[in-house]
Coordinates of C-alpha atoms in Angstrom, one line a residue:
Chain A
X1 CA -0.1 0.3 0.1
X2 CA 3.2 2.4 0.7
X3 CA 4.0 1.8 -2.8
X4 CA 0.5 2.8 -3.9
X5 CA 0.4 6.3 -2.1
X6 CA 3.9 7.2 -3.0
X7 CA 3.1 6.9 -6.6
X8 CA 0.0 8.7 -6.1
X9 CA 1.2 12.0 -7.9
X10 CA 2.1 9.9 -10.9
X11 CA -1.6 8.9 -11.9
X12 CA -1.7 8.8 -15.6
X13 CA -5.5 7.7 -16.1
X14 CA -8.2 8.7 -13.4
X15 CA -11.7 7.7 -13.7
X16 CA -14.0 9.2 -11.4
X17 CA -17.6 8.3 -10.8
X18 CA -18.2 7.0 -14.5
X19 CA -21.7 6.3 -15.3
X20 CA -22.3 4.7 -18.9
X21 CA -25.6 3.1 -20.0
X22 CA -27.6 2.6 -23.3
X23 CA -31.3 3.2 -23.0
X24 CA -32.4 1.6 -19.7
X25 CA -29.4 -0.9 -19.4
X26 CA -26.7 0.9 -17.2
X27 CA -23.5 -0.8 -17.9
X28 CA -21.2 1.1 -15.7
X29 CA -22.2 2.6 -12.4
X30 CA -19.9 5.2 -10.5
X31 CA -16.8 3.4 -11.6
X32 CA -13.4 4.5 -10.0
X33 CA -10.2 3.7 -11.3
X34 CA -6.6 4.7 -11.5
X35 CA -3.8 3.8 -13.4
X36 CA -0.4 4.9 -12.5
X37 CA 2.8 5.9 -14.5
X38 CA 4.8 2.9 -15.9
X39 CA 2.6 0.1 -14.4
X40 CA 0.9 -2.6 -16.6
X41 CA -2.5 -2.8 -15.3
X42 CA -4.5 -6.1 -16.5
X43 CA -8.1 -5.8 -16.9
X44 CA -10.5 -8.9 -16.5
X45 CA -14.2 -9.6 -16.1
X46 CA -16.9 -11.8 -17.2
X47 CA -17.6 -11.4 -20.8
X48 CA -20.6 -8.8 -21.2
X49 CA -19.6 -7.0 -17.9
X50 CA -18.5 -3.9 -19.9
X51 CA -14.8 -3.9 -20.1
X52 CA -14.9 -3.0 -23.6
X53 CA -17.3 -0.2 -23.0
X54 CA -15.1 1.3 -20.3
X55 CA -12.2 1.4 -22.5
X56 CA -14.3 2.8 -25.3
X57 CA -15.6 5.2 -22.8
X58 CA -12.3 6.4 -21.8
X59 CA -11.0 6.7 -25.5
X60 CA -14.0 8.8 -25.9
X61 CA -15.8 6.5 -28.6
X62 CA -18.9 6.2 -26.2
X63 CA -20.4 8.8 -24.4
X64 CA -21.2 8.8 -20.5
X65 CA -23.8 9.7 -18.5
X66 CA -21.8 11.3 -15.6
X67 CA -18.3 11.3 -14.1
X68 CA -15.0 12.4 -14.9
X69 CA -12.0 11.3 -17.0
X70 CA -8.8 12.7 -16.5
X71 CA -5.6 11.6 -18.7
X72 CA -2.4 13.0 -17.6
X73 CA -4.3 15.4 -15.2
X74 CA -6.3 16.8 -18.3
X75 CA -10.2 16.7 -18.3
X76 CA -10.9 16.3 -21.8
X77 CA -14.4 18.2 -21.5
X78 CA -12.5 21.5 -20.3
X79 CA -9.4 20.8 -22.6
X80 CA -8.7 23.3 -25.4
X81 CA -8.4 22.1 -29.0
X82 CA -4.5 22.2 -28.8
X83 CA -4.3 20.5 -25.5
X84 CA -6.8 17.3 -26.9
X85 CA -4.5 17.3 -30.0
X86 CA -1.5 17.0 -27.8
X87 CA -3.4 14.5 -25.3
X88 CA -4.3 12.2 -28.3
X89 CA -0.9 12.0 -29.3
X90 CA 0.1 10.6 -26.2
X91 CA -2.2 7.7 -26.5
X92 CA -2.1 4.5 -28.5
X93 CA -4.6 1.8 -29.0
X94 CA -4.3 -1.6 -30.0
X95 CA -7.8 -2.5 -31.0
X96 CA -8.9 -6.4 -30.7
X97 CA -8.6 -7.5 -34.2
X98 CA -6.0 -5.0 -35.3
X99 CA -8.1 -2.5 -37.0
X100 CA -5.3 -2.0 -39.6
X101 CA -6.2 -0.1 -42.6
X102 CA -6.7 -2.9 -45.0
X103 CA -6.1 -0.6 -48.2
X104 CA -2.6 0.3 -46.6
X105 CA 0.7 -1.6 -46.3
X106 CA 1.7 -2.2 -42.8
X107 CA 4.6 0.5 -43.3
X108 CA 1.7 3.0 -44.6
X109 CA -0.4 2.1 -41.7
X110 CA 2.7 3.2 -39.0
X111 CA 3.0 6.4 -41.0
X112 CA -0.4 7.4 -40.7
X113 CA -0.4 8.9 -37.4
X114 CA 3.2 10.2 -38.1
X115 CA 2.0 12.1 -41.4
X116 CA -0.9 13.5 -39.5
X117 CA 0.6 14.7 -36.4
X118 CA 4.4 15.3 -37.5
X119 CA 6.0 17.1 -40.4
X120 CA 8.6 14.5 -41.2
X121 CA 10.3 13.9 -44.3
X122 CA 9.4 10.8 -46.1
X123 CA 12.8 9.1 -45.7
X124 CA 12.8 9.7 -42.0
X125 CA 9.3 8.2 -41.7
X126 CA 10.3 5.3 -43.8
X127 CA 13.4 4.9 -41.2
X128 CA 11.1 5.5 -38.1
X129 CA 8.6 2.9 -39.5
X130 CA 11.3 0.2 -40.3
X131 CA 12.4 0.7 -36.6
X132 CA 9.1 -0.1 -35.1
X133 CA 8.5 -2.7 -37.1
X134 CA 11.8 -4.1 -35.7
X135 CA 10.9 -3.2 -32.0
X136 CA 7.6 -5.5 -32.3
X137 CA 9.7 -8.1 -33.7
X138 CA 8.1 -8.4 -37.5
X139 CA 10.3 -9.5 -40.0
X140 CA 11.5 -6.4 -42.5
X141 CA 9.7 -7.8 -45.5
X142 CA 6.4 -7.3 -43.5
X143 CA 6.8 -3.7 -44.2
X144 CA 5.6 -3.6 -47.8
X145 CA 2.7 -6.1 -47.0
X146 CA -1.0 -5.7 -47.0
X147 CA -3.0 -6.5 -43.5
X148 CA -4.7 -9.3 -45.6
X149 CA -1.4 -11.0 -46.3
X150 CA -0.5 -11.2 -42.5
X151 CA -1.2 -13.9 -40.2
X152 CA -3.1 -13.4 -36.9
X153 CA 0.1 -12.9 -34.7
X154 CA 1.7 -10.5 -37.3
X155 CA -1.5 -8.3 -37.6
X156 CA -1.5 -7.8 -33.9
X157 CA 2.3 -7.1 -34.1
X158 CA 1.7 -4.6 -36.9
X159 CA -1.1 -2.9 -35.2
X160 CA 0.9 -2.6 -32.0
X161 CA 3.5 -0.9 -34.2
X162 CA 1.0 1.4 -35.5
X163 CA 0.0 1.9 -31.9
X164 CA 3.5 3.2 -30.9
X165 CA 4.0 5.0 -34.1
X166 CA 3.9 8.3 -32.1
X167 CA 5.6 7.0 -28.7
X168 CA 2.5 7.2 -26.7
X169 CA 2.9 7.2 -23.0
X170 CA -0.4 5.4 -22.4
X171 CA -1.1 2.4 -24.5
X172 CA -4.5 0.6 -24.7
X173 CA -4.3 -3.3 -25.6
X174 CA -7.7 -4.9 -26.2
X175 CA -7.2 -8.7 -25.8
X176 CA -3.8 -8.5 -27.1
X177 CA -3.1 -12.1 -26.8
X178 CA -6.5 -13.4 -28.0
X179 CA -5.9 -15.5 -31.0
X180 CA -2.3 -16.2 -30.6
X181 CA -1.0 -19.8 -29.7
X182 CA 0.7 -19.8 -26.0
X183 CA 4.2 -19.4 -27.5
X184 CA 3.3 -16.4 -29.6
X185 CA 1.5 -15.0 -26.7
X186 CA 4.1 -15.4 -24.4
X187 CA 6.6 -13.7 -26.8
X188 CA 4.0 -11.0 -27.1
X189 CA 3.8 -10.7 -23.2
X190 CA 7.4 -10.1 -22.9
X191 CA 7.4 -8.0 -25.6
X192 CA 4.9 -5.5 -24.0
X193 CA 7.1 -5.7 -20.8
X194 CA 10.0 -4.9 -22.5
X195 CA 8.7 -2.0 -24.6
X196 CA 7.4 -0.7 -20.7
X197 CA 10.7 -0.9 -19.5
X198 CA 12.7 0.9 -22.3
X199 CA 10.0 3.1 -23.3
X200 CA 8.5 3.7 -20.1
X201 CA 4.9 3.0 -21.3
X202 CA 2.0 2.7 -19.2
X203 CA -0.1 0.0 -20.2
X204 CA -3.9 -0.6 -19.8
X205 CA -4.6 -4.0 -20.9
X206 CA -8.0 -5.9 -21.3
X207 CA -7.3 -9.7 -21.4
X208 CA -8.6 -12.9 -20.6
X209 CA -5.1 -14.6 -20.7
X210 CA -4.1 -16.0 -17.3
X211 CA -0.6 -16.3 -18.4
X212 CA -0.2 -12.5 -19.2
X213 CA -2.0 -11.8 -15.8
X214 CA 0.5 -13.7 -13.7
X215 CA 3.4 -13.1 -15.9
X216 CA 3.7 -9.3 -16.9
X217 CA 0.6 -7.7 -15.3
X218 CA 1.9 -5.2 -12.2
X219 CA -1.8 -4.7 -11.1
X220 CA -4.9 -6.5 -11.9
X221 CA -8.5 -4.8 -11.7
X222 CA -11.7 -6.8 -11.9
X223 CA -15.0 -5.4 -13.3
X224 CA -18.0 -7.0 -11.9
X225 CA -21.5 -5.7 -10.8
X226 CA -21.0 -2.3 -12.6
X227 CA -17.9 -1.3 -10.5
X228 CA -14.3 -2.4 -10.2
X229 CA -14.7 -5.0 -7.7
X230 CA -11.2 -5.5 -6.4
X231 CA -7.9 -4.0 -7.7
X232 CA -4.2 -5.2 -6.7
X233 CA -1.9 -7.5 -7.1
X234 CA -2.2 -11.3 -7.9
X235 CA -2.2 -12.1 -4.3
X236 CA -4.8 -9.7 -3.5
X237 CA -7.1 -11.5 -6.2
X238 CA -6.4 -14.9 -4.6
X239 CA -7.3 -13.5 -1.4
X240 CA -10.5 -11.9 -2.6
X241 CA -13.8 -13.3 -1.3
X242 CA -16.1 -13.2 -4.4
X243 CA -17.4 -16.4 -6.3
X244 CA -16.4 -15.4 -9.9
X245 CA -13.1 -13.9 -8.5
X246 CA -12.4 -17.2 -7.0
X247 CA -13.1 -19.4 -9.9
X248 CA -11.3 -17.1 -12.1
X249 CA -7.8 -17.0 -10.4
X250 CA -8.2 -20.4 -8.5
X251 CA -9.7 -22.4 -11.2
X252 CA -8.1 -25.4 -12.6
X253 CA -6.4 -23.6 -15.3
X254 CA -5.2 -20.7 -12.9
X255 CA -4.0 -23.1 -10.2
X256 CA -1.5 -24.9 -13.0
X257 CA 0.1 -21.7 -13.5
X258 CA 0.3 -20.7 -10.0
X259 CA 1.8 -24.2 -9.4
X260 CA 4.4 -24.0 -12.2
X261 CA 5.4 -20.1 -11.4
Chain B
X1 CA 7.0 23.6 -20.7
X2 CA 6.8 26.3 -22.8
X3 CA 6.8 26.0 -26.8
X4 CA 10.2 27.3 -27.1
X5 CA 11.8 24.6 -24.7
X6 CA 9.8 22.1 -26.6
X7 CA 11.8 22.4 -29.8
X8 CA 15.1 23.5 -28.7
X9 CA 17.5 20.5 -28.8
X10 CA 21.1 21.1 -29.2
X11 CA 24.7 19.4 -28.9
X12 CA 27.5 21.2 -27.0
X13 CA 30.6 19.7 -28.1
X14 CA 34.1 20.1 -26.0
X15 CA 37.2 18.3 -26.4
X16 CA 38.5 16.2 -24.0
X17 CA 41.8 16.9 -22.4
X18 CA 44.7 15.9 -24.3
X19 CA 42.7 15.8 -27.8
X20 CA 41.7 11.8 -27.5
X21 CA 38.1 12.5 -28.0
X22 CA 35.5 14.6 -27.6
X23 CA 32.3 15.2 -24.9
X24 CA 28.6 15.7 -26.3
X25 CA 26.7 17.4 -24.2
X26 CA 22.7 17.1 -25.1
X27 CA 19.8 19.3 -24.4
X28 CA 16.5 19.6 -25.1
X29 CA 13.6 17.2 -26.2
X30 CA 14.7 14.3 -28.6
X31 CA 11.2 13.4 -29.6
X32 CA 9.6 12.7 -32.9
X33 CA 8.4 16.4 -33.4
X34 CA 12.1 17.5 -33.4
X35 CA 13.5 14.5 -35.4
X36 CA 14.5 16.6 -38.3
X37 CA 16.3 19.3 -36.5
X38 CA 18.2 16.6 -34.4
X39 CA 19.0 14.6 -37.4
X40 CA 20.5 18.2 -38.9
X41 CA 22.4 18.7 -35.9
X42 CA 24.2 15.2 -35.6
X43 CA 24.9 15.6 -39.4
X44 CA 26.6 18.6 -38.7
X45 CA 28.8 17.0 -36.0
X46 CA 30.0 14.4 -38.9
X47 CA 31.8 11.2 -38.3
X48 CA 34.7 12.3 -36.2
X49 CA 37.9 10.9 -36.2
X50 CA 38.1 8.2 -34.0
X51 CA 39.0 8.5 -30.3
X52 CA 36.7 8.4 -27.3
X53 CA 33.1 9.8 -27.3
X54 CA 31.4 10.7 -24.3
X55 CA 27.6 11.5 -24.8
X56 CA 26.2 12.8 -21.9
X57 CA 22.7 12.9 -21.7
X58 CA 21.6 14.6 -18.4
X59 CA 20.6 17.7 -20.1
X60 CA 18.0 15.8 -22.0
X61 CA 14.1 16.7 -21.0
X62 CA 12.5 13.9 -23.0
X63 CA 13.5 11.3 -25.5
X64 CA 11.4 8.9 -27.4
X65 CA 12.5 6.2 -30.1
X66 CA 12.9 8.6 -32.7
X67 CA 15.4 10.8 -30.6
X68 CA 16.9 7.5 -29.5
X69 CA 17.1 6.0 -33.0
X70 CA 19.1 9.1 -34.3
X71 CA 21.5 8.9 -31.6
X72 CA 21.9 5.2 -31.8
X73 CA 22.6 5.7 -35.6
X74 CA 25.3 8.6 -34.8
X75 CA 26.7 6.2 -32.3
X76 CA 27.0 3.2 -34.7
X77 CA 28.6 5.2 -37.4
X78 CA 31.1 6.8 -34.8
X79 CA 31.8 2.8 -33.6
X80 CA 32.1 2.0 -37.1
X81 CA 35.0 4.6 -37.5
X82 CA 36.6 3.2 -34.4
X83 CA 35.4 5.6 -31.5
X84 CA 35.0 4.4 -28.4
X85 CA 31.5 5.7 -27.3
X86 CA 30.1 5.7 -23.7
X87 CA 26.8 7.1 -22.7
X88 CA 25.8 8.8 -19.2
X89 CA 22.4 9.4 -18.0
X90 CA 20.9 11.7 -15.3
X91 CA 20.0 10.2 -12.1
X92 CA 16.7 8.4 -12.5
X93 CA 16.5 8.6 -16.4
X94 CA 16.5 5.6 -18.3
X95 CA 17.7 7.3 -21.8
X96 CA 20.8 5.2 -22.2
X97 CA 19.0 2.1 -21.6
X98 CA 16.5 2.9 -24.4
X99 CA 19.3 3.8 -26.7
X100 CA 21.2 0.6 -26.0
X101 CA 17.7 -1.4 -26.4
X102 CA 17.3 -0.4 -30.0
X103 CA 19.1 -2.5 -32.8
X104 CA 22.4 -1.5 -34.3
X105 CA 21.0 -1.0 -37.6
X106 CA 17.6 -2.1 -39.3
X107 CA 17.6 -5.2 -41.3
X108 CA 17.3 -4.6 -45.0
X109 CA 14.2 -6.1 -46.5
X110 CA 15.2 -9.1 -49.4
X111 CA 15.7 -7.8 -52.7
X112 CA 12.5 -7.5 -55.0
X113 CA 12.5 -8.2 -58.5
X114 CA 14.8 -5.0 -59.5
X115 CA 15.0 -6.4 -63.0
X116 CA 13.8 -3.6 -65.7
X117 CA 11.1 -4.8 -68.2
X118 CA 11.7 -3.9 -72.0
X119 CA 9.5 -1.5 -73.7
X120 CA 7.9 -4.8 -75.6
X121 CA 7.3 -6.1 -72.2
X122 CA 5.9 -3.1 -70.6
X123 CA 3.4 -2.6 -73.4
X124 CA 2.1 -5.7 -73.9
X125 CA 2.1 -7.2 -70.2
X126 CA -1.0 -5.3 -69.3
X127 CA -2.6 -6.1 -72.5
X128 CA -1.9 -9.8 -71.9
X129 CA -3.4 -9.7 -68.6
X130 CA -6.3 -7.9 -69.7
X131 CA -7.1 -10.8 -72.2
X132 CA -6.4 -13.4 -69.6
X133 CA -8.9 -11.4 -67.0
X134 CA -11.5 -11.5 -69.6
X135 CA -11.1 -15.0 -70.2
X136 CA -11.3 -16.0 -66.5
X137 CA -14.2 -13.7 -66.1
X138 CA -15.6 -15.7 -69.0
X139 CA -15.0 -19.1 -67.2
X140 CA -16.0 -17.7 -63.7
X141 CA -19.6 -16.7 -65.2
X142 CA -20.0 -19.9 -67.3
X143 CA -19.2 -21.6 -63.9
X144 CA -21.6 -19.7 -61.8
X145 CA -24.3 -20.2 -64.7
X146 CA -23.6 -24.0 -64.5
X147 CA -23.8 -24.3 -60.7
X148 CA -26.9 -22.2 -60.6
X149 CA -28.6 -24.6 -63.0
X150 CA -26.9 -27.7 -61.1
X151 CA -28.9 -26.6 -58.0
X152 CA -28.2 -25.2 -54.4
X153 CA -26.9 -27.7 -52.3
X154 CA -25.3 -31.4 -52.0
X155 CA -27.6 -32.5 -49.0
X156 CA -27.7 -36.5 -49.3
X157 CA -31.1 -37.7 -50.5
X158 CA -32.4 -34.6 -51.5
X159 CA -33.0 -33.9 -55.0
X160 CA -34.0 -30.1 -55.4
X161 CA -32.2 -27.2 -53.6
X162 CA -34.6 -24.7 -54.4
X163 CA -35.5 -22.6 -51.5
X164 CA -38.6 -20.9 -52.0
X165 CA -38.0 -18.6 -49.1
X166 CA -34.9 -17.2 -50.2
X167 CA -36.3 -16.4 -53.7
X168 CA -39.5 -14.6 -52.5
X169 CA -37.1 -12.6 -50.3
X170 CA -34.9 -11.4 -52.9
X171 CA -37.7 -11.0 -55.3
X172 CA -39.2 -8.5 -52.6
X173 CA -35.8 -6.8 -52.2
X174 CA -34.8 -6.8 -55.7
X175 CA -38.3 -6.2 -57.5
X176 CA -41.0 -4.8 -55.0
X177 CA -38.8 -2.1 -53.4
X178 CA -37.5 -1.0 -56.7
X179 CA -41.0 -0.5 -58.2
X180 CA -41.4 3.3 -56.9
X181 CA -38.0 4.5 -58.5
X182 CA -38.8 2.4 -61.6
X183 CA -42.3 4.2 -61.9
X184 CA -41.2 7.5 -61.5
X185 CA -38.2 7.1 -63.7
X186 CA -40.2 5.6 -66.4
X187 CA -43.0 8.0 -66.1
X188 CA -40.5 10.6 -66.7
X189 CA -38.5 9.2 -69.5
X190 CA -42.0 8.5 -71.7
X191 CA -42.8 12.2 -70.8
X192 CA -39.8 13.5 -71.9
X193 CA -39.4 11.2 -75.1
X194 CA -43.0 12.3 -75.9
X195 CA -42.3 16.2 -75.4
X196 CA -39.2 16.0 -77.7
X197 CA -41.0 14.0 -80.2
X198 CA -44.2 16.2 -80.4
X199 CA -42.0 19.3 -81.0
X200 CA -40.1 17.7 -84.0
X201 CA -42.9 16.1 -85.4
X202 CA -44.8 19.3 -85.3
X203 CA -42.9 20.8 -88.1
X204 CA -44.1 18.1 -90.5
X205 CA -47.7 18.2 -88.9
X206 CA -47.6 14.9 -87.8
X207 CA -47.9 15.3 -84.3
X208 CA -50.1 12.4 -83.6
X209 CA -47.3 10.2 -84.6
X210 CA -45.6 10.8 -81.2
X211 CA -47.9 7.9 -80.1
X212 CA -46.1 5.6 -82.5
X213 CA -42.5 7.0 -81.6
X214 CA -43.0 6.6 -77.8
X215 CA -45.0 3.1 -78.1
X216 CA -42.5 1.5 -80.2
X217 CA -39.6 2.9 -78.8
X218 CA -40.6 2.3 -75.2
X219 CA -41.9 -1.1 -75.8
X220 CA -38.9 -2.6 -78.0
X221 CA -35.8 -0.8 -76.4
X222 CA -35.9 2.0 -73.8
X223 CA -38.3 0.3 -71.1
X224 CA -36.0 -2.9 -70.6
X225 CA -33.0 -1.1 -71.3
X226 CA -33.3 1.5 -68.6
X227 CA -35.1 -0.8 -66.1
X228 CA -32.1 -3.1 -66.6
X229 CA -29.8 -0.1 -66.2
X230 CA -31.4 0.9 -62.9
X231 CA -31.3 -2.6 -61.6
X232 CA -27.8 -3.1 -62.4
X233 CA -26.9 -0.1 -60.3
X234 CA -29.5 -0.9 -57.4
X235 CA -29.4 -4.6 -57.2
X236 CA -26.2 -5.5 -59.2
X237 CA -24.1 -3.4 -56.7
X238 CA -25.8 -4.7 -53.5
X239 CA -25.2 -8.5 -54.8
X240 CA -21.7 -7.4 -55.2
X241 CA -21.2 -5.9 -52.2
X242 CA -23.0 -8.8 -50.0
X243 CA -21.2 -11.9 -51.7
X244 CA -17.7 -9.7 -51.5
X245 CA -18.0 -9.0 -47.8
X246 CA -19.1 -12.5 -47.2
X247 CA -16.0 -13.5 -49.0
X248 CA -13.7 -11.3 -46.9
X249 CA -15.1 -12.7 -43.6
X250 CA -14.4 -16.4 -44.7
X251 CA -18.3 -16.9 -44.9
X252 CA -17.9 -18.1 -48.3
X253 CA -15.2 -20.6 -46.9
X254 CA -17.6 -21.7 -44.4
X255 CA -20.2 -22.8 -46.6
X256 CA -17.8 -24.7 -49.0
X257 CA -16.7 -26.7 -45.9
X258 CA -20.1 -27.4 -44.6
X259 CA -20.6 -29.3 -48.2
X260 CA -22.8 -26.6 -49.5
X261 CA -22.1 -24.8 -52.8
X262 CA -21.9 -20.9 -52.2
X263 CA -23.0 -20.4 -55.7
X264 CA -26.1 -22.6 -55.1
X265 CA -27.0 -21.0 -51.8
X266 CA -26.2 -17.4 -52.4
X267 CA -26.2 -16.6 -56.3
X268 CA -28.8 -19.2 -57.3
X269 CA -31.8 -17.6 -55.3
X270 CA -30.8 -13.9 -56.6
X271 CA -30.1 -15.0 -60.1
X272 CA -33.9 -16.8 -60.3
X273 CA -35.1 -13.3 -58.2
X274 CA -33.7 -11.1 -60.8
X275 CA -35.2 -13.3 -63.8
X276 CA -38.5 -13.2 -62.5
X277 CA -38.3 -9.6 -61.1
X278 CA -36.8 -7.7 -63.9
X279 CA -39.5 -8.7 -66.5
X280 CA -42.2 -7.8 -64.2
X281 CA -40.4 -4.3 -63.4
X282 CA -40.2 -3.7 -67.3
X283 CA -43.8 -4.2 -67.7
X284 CA -44.4 -1.7 -64.9
X285 CA -42.0 0.5 -66.6
X286 CA -43.7 0.5 -69.9
X287 CA -47.1 1.3 -68.2
X288 CA -45.7 4.3 -66.5
X289 CA -44.0 5.4 -69.5
X290 CA -46.8 5.3 -71.8
X291 CA -49.0 7.1 -68.9
X292 CA -46.4 9.8 -69.1
X293 CA -46.4 10.0 -72.6
X294 CA -50.1 10.3 -72.8
X295 CA -50.0 13.0 -70.0
X296 CA -47.7 15.4 -72.0
X297 CA -49.3 14.6 -75.5
X298 CA -52.4 15.8 -74.1
X299 CA -51.0 19.0 -72.5
X300 CA -48.4 19.9 -75.1
X301 CA -50.5 18.8 -78.1
X302 CA -53.8 18.2 -77.1
X303 CA -54.0 14.6 -77.8
X304 CA -56.7 13.0 -75.8
X305 CA -56.4 9.9 -74.2
X306 CA -58.8 8.2 -76.4
X307 CA -57.0 9.2 -79.4
X308 CA -53.8 8.1 -77.8
X309 CA -54.9 4.6 -76.9
X310 CA -56.4 4.2 -80.6
X311 CA -53.3 5.4 -82.2
X312 CA -51.4 3.0 -79.8
X313 CA -53.4 0.0 -80.8
X314 CA -52.7 0.6 -84.3
X315 CA -48.9 1.4 -83.8
X316 CA -48.1 -1.5 -81.8
X317 CA -48.9 -5.2 -82.1
X318 CA -48.0 -8.2 -80.1
X319 CA -44.4 -8.6 -81.7
X320 CA -43.4 -5.1 -80.6
X321 CA -43.9 -6.2 -76.9
X322 CA -42.9 -9.5 -77.2
X323 CA -39.4 -8.6 -78.8
X324 CA -38.9 -6.0 -75.7
X325 CA -39.8 -8.5 -73.1
X326 CA -37.8 -11.3 -74.4
X327 CA -34.9 -9.4 -73.5
X328 CA -35.4 -8.8 -70.0
X329 CA -34.6 -12.3 -68.6
X330 CA -31.4 -12.2 -70.7
X331 CA -30.5 -8.8 -68.9
X332 CA -31.6 -10.0 -65.4
X333 CA -28.9 -12.9 -65.9
X334 CA -26.1 -10.9 -67.2
X335 CA -26.8 -8.5 -64.2
X336 CA -26.9 -11.2 -61.7
X337 CA -23.8 -13.2 -63.0
X338 CA -21.7 -10.4 -63.5
X339 CA -22.4 -8.9 -60.1
X340 CA -21.8 -12.5 -58.7
X341 CA -18.2 -12.9 -60.5
X342 CA -17.1 -9.5 -59.3
X343 CA -18.5 -10.4 -55.8
X344 CA -16.4 -13.9 -55.5
X345 CA -13.1 -11.7 -56.8
X346 CA -12.9 -9.6 -53.8
X347 CA -9.9 -9.7 -52.0
X348 CA -9.1 -9.1 -48.0
X349 CA -9.0 -5.5 -48.2
X350 CA -12.1 -2.5 -47.9
X351 CA -10.5 -1.1 -51.3
X352 CA -10.9 -4.3 -53.2
X353 CA -14.4 -4.4 -52.4
X354 CA -15.2 -1.0 -53.6
X355 CA -13.4 -1.5 -56.8
X356 CA -15.4 -4.6 -57.6
X357 CA -18.6 -3.0 -56.6
X358 CA -17.7 -0.3 -59.2
X359 CA -16.4 -2.8 -61.9
X360 CA -19.8 -4.9 -61.5
X361 CA -22.0 -1.9 -61.9
X362 CA -19.8 -0.5 -65.1
X363 CA -19.5 -4.1 -66.5
X364 CA -23.2 -5.1 -66.2
X365 CA -24.3 -2.0 -67.6
X366 CA -21.9 -2.2 -70.6
X367 CA -22.9 -5.8 -71.3
X368 CA -26.6 -4.9 -71.1
X369 CA -26.4 -2.1 -73.6
X370 CA -24.2 -4.5 -75.8
X371 CA -26.7 -7.3 -75.7
X372 CA -29.6 -4.9 -76.5
X373 CA -27.5 -3.9 -79.5
X374 CA -27.0 -7.3 -80.6
X375 CA -30.8 -8.1 -80.2
X376 CA -31.4 -5.0 -82.3
X377 CA -29.3 -6.4 -85.1
X378 CA -30.7 -10.0 -84.6
X379 CA -34.4 -8.7 -84.8
X380 CA -33.6 -6.3 -87.8
X381 CA -32.0 -9.5 -89.7
X382 CA -35.0 -11.9 -88.9
X383 CA -37.3 -8.9 -89.6
X384 CA -38.8 -9.2 -86.4

């Protein structure tokens, strides 16, 4: 707990009393969440509890009923146009299915945000795109391929490279390891941890992958009953008294990971 | 942080005692936005002449991969020149780690086919490609026609794959819902032809022959042609988009592995529906056009509806109506098959979907007009 209070000034993303609903259906009710600089936060919850809704609301893709969202201490509603632009440049998002632009090559996909936000010569953008491709562990030949020519794992890596194009400080990952084989998933986890260490990223990761939760996440938050039920380390999860959390973290699959760890 | 501090980055150089190397003191922000300035400043410093190089990062306000990469590149260059490079960081910063975590140089992608083609190849290769494409399209169209005739599915013990529900649904979408626009369009076309015809025939005092003009033109040519063009734009594009997006999301493949023929399940009902709907729409179009013509003849030339009808009865006979109507099912098949062929050619990207929808509409309208011309020549030859 000391560690957490020491980091209090370093809140990168803070969500206060957030309420989101569609029609008469309230999905998130007065939800609170803080993310600290340099951590990897794993976000779990049963299907349909609103993990994606929360992420999309934070990214302002969905409207909210009430509550405040502050990213790097800036309230988006009160920000000026220029502050908003600066804020957008600090965010990177990896969508669940990659969301790469299918009409552009991987290299061009990575260069889209560079082209829009920065004023760099083409040669420099090419070089930076190739650097990003190398950083996420893709073969250099992938640069000129179209998304439809890539495998699932390569699409995730290419999408991560695009998310990192502007060197964001906060990265949102929506189920980054879903659809990858266990070895590929483990490599991806390592990659995220390595990028966090070298680039000083803060990572918000929605995931169902127990391996990721156990191996790379510093903190875990569980969404349930329209709120964050519990947040803390993996030990806190194992000790928490709730049927869903218990069966999630102490189920057969989880136990074998704990035993092997 | 002010805007001025944001972009000002610099390297102050100092020589080490004894002239055995130099120190770089970096200041400012080494980020994406200042990459051009950074690259320029590093180029000014040049390759150096060996010896030690100490890089002091303690004045750096911020650094991201772009800045780190430029430094990494400069360091690699210096090291290649025999320099001994060391990095020192400010307390609590990890810029040196970031720089050393980057690869020393970027892997070059494998060489593509760099061969230059001769002028002959550059001119005739696209021509050959187009010819092969036309042949492939023809084969694909025949395949679709054949599969459609063969029936929908391969279910054991079931003979017919005709699914009435799907066909009726398609007739509703492609036929019934197209009625208002076809009515409106044909009414206007009939009215316009009648008006222009009346103006020209007035010079010869033969205004009443406008009825012959509109009747024959509409029933033989314009009715079926414009209806087919409208349906090619309306339903042909829909067929290509539907089949194309199913292809993109592997739904076509899913049908195949279930043992169902995608042509039978998807294309066949649409083809049947179009072949039923287009002739019916043509009849509606003809009535609307004649109504429009009658209205204009009355208001511009004072030809009463009775006169119009009796003149029409004399001008047209059954062969006029039949020669137009025979063409409608052919047009429907052309539209359906061209749209399906294009739909099945859609690749993985949204752009290719758009390209093929465009191609479907353009090609089917072109072929419809071409076939209409062939029919006209054929009728003239057999004196129909």
